[in-house]
Tab-separated table of C-alpha atoms in Angstrom:
chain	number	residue	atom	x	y	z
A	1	UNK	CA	144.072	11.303	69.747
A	2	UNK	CA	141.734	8.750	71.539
A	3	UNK	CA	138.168	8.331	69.654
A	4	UNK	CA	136.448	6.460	72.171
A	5	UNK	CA	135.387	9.249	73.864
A	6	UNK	CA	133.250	12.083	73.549
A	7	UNK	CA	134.024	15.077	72.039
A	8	UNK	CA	133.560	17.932	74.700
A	9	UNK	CA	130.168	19.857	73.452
A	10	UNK	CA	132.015	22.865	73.313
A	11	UNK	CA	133.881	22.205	70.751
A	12	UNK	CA	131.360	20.317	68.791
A	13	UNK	CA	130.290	22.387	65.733
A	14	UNK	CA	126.622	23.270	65.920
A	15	UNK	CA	124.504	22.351	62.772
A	16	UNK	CA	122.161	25.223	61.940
A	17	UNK	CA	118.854	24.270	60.066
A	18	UNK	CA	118.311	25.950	56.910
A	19	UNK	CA	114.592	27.217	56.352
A	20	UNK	CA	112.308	25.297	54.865
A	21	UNK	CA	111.176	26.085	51.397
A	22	UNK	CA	108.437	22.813	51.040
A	23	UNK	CA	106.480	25.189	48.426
A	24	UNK	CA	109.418	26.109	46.428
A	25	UNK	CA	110.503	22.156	46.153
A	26	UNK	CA	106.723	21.389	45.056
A	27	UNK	CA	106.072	23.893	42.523
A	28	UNK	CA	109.679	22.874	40.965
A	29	UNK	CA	108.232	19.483	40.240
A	30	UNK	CA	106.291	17.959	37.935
A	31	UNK	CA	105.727	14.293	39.042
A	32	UNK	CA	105.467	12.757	43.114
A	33	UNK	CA	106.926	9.576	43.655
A	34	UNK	CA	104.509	7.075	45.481
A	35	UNK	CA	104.895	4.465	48.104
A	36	UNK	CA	102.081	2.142	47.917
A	37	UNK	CA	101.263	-1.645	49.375
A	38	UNK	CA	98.925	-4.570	47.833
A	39	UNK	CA	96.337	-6.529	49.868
A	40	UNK	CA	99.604	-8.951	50.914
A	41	UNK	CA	101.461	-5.972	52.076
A	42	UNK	CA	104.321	-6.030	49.069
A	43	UNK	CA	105.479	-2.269	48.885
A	44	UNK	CA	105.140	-0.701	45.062
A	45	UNK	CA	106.987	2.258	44.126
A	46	UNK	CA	106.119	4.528	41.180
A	47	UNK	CA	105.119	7.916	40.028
A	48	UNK	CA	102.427	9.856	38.512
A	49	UNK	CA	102.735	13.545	37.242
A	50	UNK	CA	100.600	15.858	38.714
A	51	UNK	CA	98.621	18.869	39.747
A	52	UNK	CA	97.849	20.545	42.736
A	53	UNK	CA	94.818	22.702	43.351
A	54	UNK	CA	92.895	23.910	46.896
A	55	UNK	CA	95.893	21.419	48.767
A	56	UNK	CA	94.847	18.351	47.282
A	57	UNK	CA	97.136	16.744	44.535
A	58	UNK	CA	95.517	15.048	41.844
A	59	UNK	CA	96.886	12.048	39.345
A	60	UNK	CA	95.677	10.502	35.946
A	61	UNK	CA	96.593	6.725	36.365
A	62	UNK	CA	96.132	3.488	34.665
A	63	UNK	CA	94.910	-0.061	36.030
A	64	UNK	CA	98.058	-1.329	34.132
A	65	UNK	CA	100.077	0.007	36.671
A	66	UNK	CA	100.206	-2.078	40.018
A	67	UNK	CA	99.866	1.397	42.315
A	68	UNK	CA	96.200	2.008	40.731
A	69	UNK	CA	94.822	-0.860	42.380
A	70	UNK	CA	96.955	-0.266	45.801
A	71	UNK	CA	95.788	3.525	45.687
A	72	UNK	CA	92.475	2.466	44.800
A	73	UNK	CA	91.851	-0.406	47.277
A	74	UNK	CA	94.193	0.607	50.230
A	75	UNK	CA	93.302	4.257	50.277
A	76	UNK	CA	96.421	5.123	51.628
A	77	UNK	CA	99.806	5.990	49.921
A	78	UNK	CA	103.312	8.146	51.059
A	79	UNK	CA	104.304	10.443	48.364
A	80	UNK	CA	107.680	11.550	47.613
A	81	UNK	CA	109.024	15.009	46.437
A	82	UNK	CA	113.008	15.077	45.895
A	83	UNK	CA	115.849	17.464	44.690
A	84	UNK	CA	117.227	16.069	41.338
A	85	UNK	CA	120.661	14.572	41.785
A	86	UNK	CA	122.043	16.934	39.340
A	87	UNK	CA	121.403	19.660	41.055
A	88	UNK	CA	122.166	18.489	44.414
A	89	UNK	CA	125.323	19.427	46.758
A	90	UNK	CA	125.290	16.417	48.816
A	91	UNK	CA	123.322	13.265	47.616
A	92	UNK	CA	122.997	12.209	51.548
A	93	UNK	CA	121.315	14.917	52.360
A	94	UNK	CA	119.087	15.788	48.877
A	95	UNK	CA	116.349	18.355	49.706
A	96	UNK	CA	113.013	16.547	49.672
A	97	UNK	CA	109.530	16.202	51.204
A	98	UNK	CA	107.345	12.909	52.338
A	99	UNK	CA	103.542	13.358	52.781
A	100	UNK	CA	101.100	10.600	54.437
A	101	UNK	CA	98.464	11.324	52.068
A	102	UNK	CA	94.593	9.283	51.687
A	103	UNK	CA	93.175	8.639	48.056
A	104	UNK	CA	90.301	9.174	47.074
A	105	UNK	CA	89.010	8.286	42.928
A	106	UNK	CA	87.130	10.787	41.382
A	107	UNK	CA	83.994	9.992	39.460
A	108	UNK	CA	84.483	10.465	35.296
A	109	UNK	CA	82.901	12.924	33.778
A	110	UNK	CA	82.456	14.834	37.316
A	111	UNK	CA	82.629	18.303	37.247
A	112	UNK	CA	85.719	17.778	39.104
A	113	UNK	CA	86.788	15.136	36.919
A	114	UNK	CA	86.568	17.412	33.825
A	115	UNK	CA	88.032	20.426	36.297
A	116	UNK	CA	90.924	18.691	36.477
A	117	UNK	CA	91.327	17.000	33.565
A	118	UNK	CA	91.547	20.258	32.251
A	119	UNK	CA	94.307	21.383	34.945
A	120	UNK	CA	96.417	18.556	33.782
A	121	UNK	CA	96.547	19.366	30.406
A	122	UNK	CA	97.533	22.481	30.527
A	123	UNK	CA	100.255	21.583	33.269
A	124	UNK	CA	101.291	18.195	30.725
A	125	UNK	CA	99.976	18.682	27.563
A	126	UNK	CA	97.554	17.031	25.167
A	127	UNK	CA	98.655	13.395	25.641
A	128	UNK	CA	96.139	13.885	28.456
A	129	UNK	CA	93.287	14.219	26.100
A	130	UNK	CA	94.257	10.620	25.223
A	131	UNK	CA	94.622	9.226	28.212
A	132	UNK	CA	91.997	10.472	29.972
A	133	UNK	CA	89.488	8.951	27.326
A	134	UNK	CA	91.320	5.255	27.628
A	135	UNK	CA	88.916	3.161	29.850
A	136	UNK	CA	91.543	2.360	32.174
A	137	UNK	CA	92.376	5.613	33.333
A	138	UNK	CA	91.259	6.870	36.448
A	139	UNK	CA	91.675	10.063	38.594
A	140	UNK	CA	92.548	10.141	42.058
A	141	UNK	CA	93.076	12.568	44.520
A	142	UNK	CA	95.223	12.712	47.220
A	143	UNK	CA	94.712	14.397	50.194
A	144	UNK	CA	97.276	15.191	52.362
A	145	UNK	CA	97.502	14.190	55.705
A	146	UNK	CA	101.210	14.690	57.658
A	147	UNK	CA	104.627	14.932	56.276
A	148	UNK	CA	108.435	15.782	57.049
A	149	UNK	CA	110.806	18.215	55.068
A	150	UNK	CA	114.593	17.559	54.866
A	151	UNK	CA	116.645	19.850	53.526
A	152	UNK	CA	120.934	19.412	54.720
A	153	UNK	CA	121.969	17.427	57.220
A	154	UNK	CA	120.236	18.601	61.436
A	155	UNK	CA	117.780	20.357	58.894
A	156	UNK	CA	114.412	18.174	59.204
A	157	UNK	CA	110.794	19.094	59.966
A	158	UNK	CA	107.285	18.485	60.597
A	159	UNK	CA	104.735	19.595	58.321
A	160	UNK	CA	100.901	19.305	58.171
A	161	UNK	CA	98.342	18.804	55.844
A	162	UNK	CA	98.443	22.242	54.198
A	163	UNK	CA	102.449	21.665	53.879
A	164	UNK	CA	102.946	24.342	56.594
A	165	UNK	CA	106.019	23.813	58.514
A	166	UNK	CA	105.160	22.547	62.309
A	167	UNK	CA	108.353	22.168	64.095
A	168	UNK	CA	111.831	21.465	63.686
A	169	UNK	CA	112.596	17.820	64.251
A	170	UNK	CA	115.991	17.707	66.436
A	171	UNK	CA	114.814	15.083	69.498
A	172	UNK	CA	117.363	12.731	68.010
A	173	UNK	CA	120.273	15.155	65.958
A	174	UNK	CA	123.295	13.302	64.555
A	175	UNK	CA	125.612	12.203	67.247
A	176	UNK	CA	129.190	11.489	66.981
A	177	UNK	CA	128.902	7.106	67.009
A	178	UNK	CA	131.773	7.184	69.872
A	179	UNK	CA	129.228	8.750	72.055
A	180	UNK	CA	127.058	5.936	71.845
């Protein structure tokens, strides 16, 4: 059998896309992974647990951590949702969800501050009583902005600020590397 050519589309197998559960996938998790960059453009990746409430997700963090300062100073940050490995069928194609958000630090003692103080406690118990009293705590919010779901392998989309699915993203699909 020669593989340096194309195989004949006809007998390529067609990948279906699976539909998108982006809600399901946040609601199952408790923390967001988050992509950040310092003033010299070094990347930083962490996490926060959180909540979400009226689209906006909302973290307690500390100035110990070096994202704090990126989310505070850069206002911008990607934020990761991802299938746990145990769970998952194929690690190359984990189900998971990227979001462009903006940060924005909420004022202590706010009403929203205390709002969702309050939110986060009952999502992550009372160590949040403690931690939202140390003095280098804050609370940010991030707002979403644009993000992409993947979910198998040809199964990718766009999504939008409210996590609503846009389109499916197949302007590229994965080609057989003979064809190239």
């Amino acid at each position: 059998m020669n593989h340096n050519h194309p195989t004949p589309a006809s007998n390529q197998k067609e990948v279906k896309p699976i539909a998108p559960k982006v809600k399901e996938l946040v609601e199952r998790s408790k923390s967001i992974i988050l992509g950040t960059v310092d003033a010299e453009g070094n990347p930083n990746a962490s996490y926060a647990p959180f909540v979400q409430v009226d689209g906006k997700f909302y973290i307690l963090v500390s100035f110990m951590a070096r994202h704090t300062k990126n989310l505070r100073d850069r206002k911008k940050v990607s934020m990761m949702f991802i299938e746990d490995e145990t769970t998952s069928k194929q690690l190359f194609a984990r189900e998971r969800l990227t979001i462009d958000a903006e940060a924005e630090q909420i004022e202590s003692g706010s009403e929203t501050w205390n709002t969702i103080v309050g939110k986060l406690k009952e999502t992550h118990g009372k160590v949040v009583d403690v931690i939202s009293n140390m003095g280098d705590f804050i609370l940010i919010a991030l707002q979403p902005v644009k993000g992409a779901y993947v979910n198998g392998f040809g199964s990718a989309y766009f999504v939008n600020e409210a996590l609503e699915v846009l389109e499916h993203r197949n302007e590229v699909g994965h080609g057989d590397k003979s064809e190239k």
